[in-house]
Short mmCIF file of C-alpha atoms in Angstrom, two decimals:
data_model
loop_
_atom_site.label_atom_id
_atom_site.label_comp_id
_atom_site.label_asym_id
_atom_site.label_seq_id
_atom_site.Cartn_x
_atom_site.Cartn_y
_atom_site.Cartn_z
CA GLN B 14 120.74 72.33 78.66
CA GLN B 15 124.71 70.38 78.06
CA PRO B 16 124.83 67.76 75.16
CA VAL B 17 125.55 64.28 75.81
CA GLN B 18 127.70 62.15 74.76
CA SER B 19 128.55 58.53 74.65
CA PRO B 20 130.39 56.62 75.55
CA GLN B 21 132.36 57.94 78.70
CA ALA B 22 135.27 56.49 77.61
CA VAL B 23 136.92 53.74 75.50
CA ILE B 24 140.51 52.21 76.06
CA LEU B 25 141.58 51.09 72.23
CA ARG B 26 145.50 49.91 71.48
CA GLU B 27 147.69 52.08 69.64
CA GLY B 28 145.99 52.06 65.41
CA GLU B 29 142.65 50.86 66.51
CA ASP B 30 139.72 53.20 65.14
CA ALA B 31 136.76 55.33 67.98
CA VAL B 32 134.22 57.05 67.32
CA ILE B 33 132.51 59.37 70.00
CA ASN B 34 128.96 60.48 70.17
CA CYS B 35 127.68 64.27 70.50
CA SER B 36 123.37 64.79 71.30
CA SER B 37 121.23 67.97 71.57
CA SER B 38 117.75 68.06 72.60
CA LYS B 39 117.89 71.35 70.50
CA ALA B 40 118.57 72.64 67.19
CA LEU B 41 122.89 73.15 67.11
CA TYR B 42 123.77 75.66 65.36
CA SER B 43 127.82 74.60 65.67
CA VAL B 44 129.55 72.03 66.76
CA HIS B 45 132.82 72.18 68.71
CA TRP B 46 135.28 69.81 70.15
CA TYR B 47 138.09 70.34 72.18
CA ARG B 48 140.50 67.82 73.77
CA GLN B 49 142.06 68.24 77.58
CA LYS B 50 144.74 66.14 78.38
CA HIS B 51 145.42 65.07 82.01
CA GLY B 52 145.59 68.13 84.33
CA GLU B 53 145.89 70.39 81.50
CA ALA B 54 143.81 73.28 79.65
CA PRO B 55 140.79 71.53 76.93
CA VAL B 56 142.43 72.68 72.99
CA PHE B 57 140.24 73.68 70.45
CA LEU B 58 139.98 70.81 67.39
CA MET B 59 137.87 72.09 65.16
CA ILE B 60 134.67 73.82 64.62
CA LEU B 61 131.26 72.44 62.59
CA LEU B 62 129.07 75.15 60.91
CA LYS B 63 126.46 73.30 58.70
CA GLY B 64 124.39 70.64 58.39
CA GLY B 65 126.49 67.39 57.10
CA GLU B 66 129.45 68.83 57.03
CA GLN B 67 132.84 66.79 57.73
CA LYS B 68 136.23 68.45 58.92
CA GLY B 69 139.32 66.70 59.93
CA HIS B 70 143.22 67.60 62.14
CA GLU B 71 145.65 65.14 62.27
CA LYS B 72 143.51 61.93 61.37
CA ILE B 73 140.95 62.79 63.93
CA SER B 74 137.62 64.18 61.52
CA ALA B 75 134.20 64.85 62.78
CA SER B 76 130.48 64.95 61.02
CA PHE B 77 127.62 67.58 62.09
CA ASN B 78 124.59 66.59 61.56
CA GLU B 79 121.80 68.89 61.70
CA LYS B 80 118.34 67.39 61.60
CA LYS B 81 119.68 65.47 64.32
CA GLN B 82 120.80 67.36 66.06
CA GLN B 83 124.42 65.50 66.28
CA SER B 84 127.67 65.48 65.60
CA SER B 85 130.43 62.69 66.09
CA LEU B 86 134.03 62.59 65.60
CA TYR B 87 136.49 60.00 64.31
CA LEU B 88 139.64 58.85 65.44
CA THR B 89 141.45 56.57 62.43
CA ALA B 90 144.44 54.62 63.32
CA SER B 91 144.70 56.86 67.30
CA GLN B 92 148.36 57.07 68.12
CA LEU B 93 149.56 57.10 72.05
CA SER B 94 149.14 61.23 71.90
CA TYR B 95 145.44 61.26 71.15
CA SER B 96 144.85 60.41 75.05
CA GLY B 97 142.65 62.70 77.25
CA THR B 98 139.03 63.63 77.43
CA TYR B 99 137.56 64.80 74.62
CA PHE B 100 134.20 67.11 74.65
CA CYS B 101 131.83 68.10 72.52
CA GLY B 102 130.42 72.03 72.51
CA THR B 103 127.49 73.31 71.45
CA PRO B 104 126.49 77.42 71.38
CA ASP B 105 123.51 78.98 71.74
CA ASN B 106 122.74 81.86 69.63
CA ASN B 107 124.22 84.16 72.19
CA ASN B 108 127.01 82.26 70.98
CA ASP B 109 127.74 81.32 75.05
CA MET B 110 128.84 77.46 74.94
CA ARG B 111 127.59 74.75 77.12
CA PHE B 112 130.28 71.75 77.76
CA GLY B 113 129.30 67.38 77.43
CA ALA B 114 130.44 65.85 79.92
CA GLY B 115 133.62 64.62 78.25
CA THR B 116 134.85 61.09 76.85
CA ARG B 117 137.73 59.99 77.65
CA LEU B 118 140.36 58.10 75.26
CA THR B 119 143.41 56.16 76.69
CA VAL B 120 145.59 55.06 74.76
CA LYS B 121 147.98 52.42 74.94
CA PRO B 122 150.92 50.79 72.97
CA ASP N 3 150.70 85.99 71.58
CA ALA N 4 150.58 84.90 74.71
CA GLY N 5 146.97 83.20 74.92
CA VAL N 6 145.18 83.86 77.71
CA ILE N 7 146.92 84.20 80.93
CA GLN N 8 145.21 83.47 84.30
CA SER N 9 146.10 84.43 87.79
CA PRO N 10 147.14 82.69 90.12
CA ARG N 11 147.75 78.71 88.88
CA HIS N 12 147.00 77.58 92.21
CA GLU N 13 145.13 79.12 95.16
CA VAL N 14 144.48 77.66 98.95
CA THR N 15 142.62 79.61 100.96
CA GLU N 16 140.60 79.59 104.05
CA MET N 17 136.18 79.10 104.61
CA GLY N 18 135.42 82.72 104.31
CA GLN N 19 138.27 84.08 103.03
CA GLU N 20 137.71 86.82 99.88
CA VAL N 21 139.18 84.74 96.73
CA THR N 22 139.75 86.67 93.27
CA LEU N 23 141.21 84.69 90.09
CA ARG N 24 142.41 86.79 87.18
CA CYS N 25 142.01 86.71 83.87
CA LYS N 26 144.12 88.15 80.57
CA PRO N 27 142.31 87.51 77.41
CA ILE N 28 144.12 86.54 73.84
CA SER N 29 143.94 91.01 72.10
CA GLY N 30 141.52 90.75 70.31
CA HIS N 31 139.30 87.86 71.52
CA ASN N 32 136.23 89.86 72.12
CA SER N 33 134.05 87.41 73.88
CA LEU N 34 135.13 86.54 77.58
CA PHE N 35 134.11 83.38 79.52
CA TRP N 36 134.92 81.21 82.59
CA TYR N 37 134.36 78.10 83.82
CA ARG N 38 134.75 76.52 86.37
CA GLN N 39 135.62 72.81 86.51
CA THR N 40 135.21 69.57 88.83
CA MET N 41 134.91 65.94 88.35
CA MET N 42 131.22 65.77 89.73
CA ARG N 43 129.76 68.06 87.31
CA GLY N 44 132.60 69.43 84.50
CA LEU N 45 132.79 72.45 82.58
CA GLU N 46 130.40 74.30 84.13
CA LEU N 47 129.95 77.59 81.83
CA LEU N 48 129.94 80.89 85.05
CA ILE N 49 129.35 84.10 82.94
CA TYR N 50 129.86 85.39 79.01
CA PHE N 51 131.15 88.39 78.53
CA ASN N 52 130.67 90.22 75.17
CA ASN N 53 132.78 93.35 74.52
CA ASN N 54 133.25 94.02 77.97
CA VAL N 55 129.22 93.92 79.14
CA PRO N 56 127.86 90.95 80.65
CA ILE N 57 125.48 88.98 78.32
CA ASP N 58 125.26 85.64 80.12
CA ASP N 59 125.81 84.83 84.55
CA SER N 60 122.42 82.26 85.17
CA GLY N 61 125.70 79.68 85.66
CA MET N 62 126.74 82.17 88.74
CA PRO N 63 125.85 79.70 91.58
CA GLU N 64 125.07 82.55 94.09
CA ASP N 65 125.10 85.71 94.71
CA ARG N 66 128.96 85.01 96.82
CA PHE N 67 130.72 84.98 93.31
CA SER N 68 130.58 88.33 91.13
CA ALA N 69 132.95 89.40 88.29
CA LYS N 70 134.19 92.06 85.75
CA MET N 71 135.55 93.13 83.02
CA PRO N 72 136.75 97.15 83.30
CA ASN N 73 139.00 96.87 79.92
CA ALA N 74 138.52 94.62 76.63
CA SER N 75 142.75 92.60 78.20
CA PHE N 76 141.24 91.83 81.62
CA SER N 77 138.26 89.81 83.69
CA THR N 78 137.72 89.13 87.35
CA LEU N 79 136.07 86.73 89.55
CA LYS N 80 135.75 87.29 92.58
CA ILE N 81 134.30 84.57 94.95
CA GLN N 82 133.47 86.39 99.18
CA PRO N 83 132.68 84.49 101.42
CA SER N 84 134.66 81.29 99.85
CA GLU N 85 133.17 77.75 100.92
CA PRO N 86 134.99 74.18 100.59
CA ARG N 87 132.71 72.96 97.96
CA ASP N 88 133.74 76.09 96.33
CA SER N 89 137.20 74.06 95.44
CA ALA N 90 138.08 73.22 91.21
CA VAL N 91 139.97 74.94 88.76
CA TYR N 92 138.57 77.75 87.27
CA PHE N 93 138.94 78.88 83.91
CA CYS N 94 139.06 81.42 81.52
CA ALA N 95 138.40 80.95 78.16
CA SER N 96 138.53 83.91 74.87
CA SER N 97 137.12 83.61 71.71
CA THR N 98 135.96 85.83 68.33
CA SER N 99 132.57 87.14 68.11
CA GLY N 100 130.93 84.48 65.25
CA PHE N 101 132.32 80.91 65.08
CA GLY N 102 135.72 81.19 66.85
CA GLY N 103 137.27 78.57 69.01
CA TYR N 104 138.09 79.16 72.46
CA THR N 105 141.29 79.51 73.59
CA PHE N 106 141.13 78.32 78.04
CA GLY N 107 144.21 80.02 79.92
CA SER N 108 145.86 77.46 82.52
CA GLY N 109 143.37 77.89 84.63
CA THR N 110 143.44 78.39 88.54
CA ARG N 111 143.20 75.78 90.89
CA LEU N 112 141.44 76.23 93.78
CA THR N 113 141.24 74.36 97.02
CA VAL N 114 139.44 76.25 99.90
CA VAL N 115 139.84 74.61 103.26
#
């Protein structure tokens, strides 16, 4: 069963912040985050393995709440290069991953 | 490291024809995944191999689709016969077992006319 992402789309000005949420109806072992630019393949950003763990990549960080079966991706002081579609992925105990529907982020000058 | 290599990059074929997509995973990665991406359905997992063995093929749409991994460095996804609704971008991804991130290939854009 695939995770649910919100919002579906976000439009920002450079320097603004955004939060993308990912939730699951099943217990989560870990959460992955990927970014896909138009016409390209998804690129791995980070993986969160423990409840409450936070990780960072550039000015992008994420949190994972096991109990709530949720993860959030935080984009701080957004740059033009952050534009793309962000996907969360939730592997099951076989390590095969289902992805959310994606959140399209547009950063404007 | 050349990354995950997929071929062809683009494929246009007529309905009813056989299509074979190819993937070379990153050396040392023992998990391989085939995904299909469309606007309507997003990224769908088709099949997952671990150590060359198919673990989960529940996402394969129907019997027209088949996948093989004869060795650790090569996998194929075959569609026969192809139909227009198979048009999509097909991605191959690989990772290490456990909790590694997935590395995606550049994808094959398939158009069935």
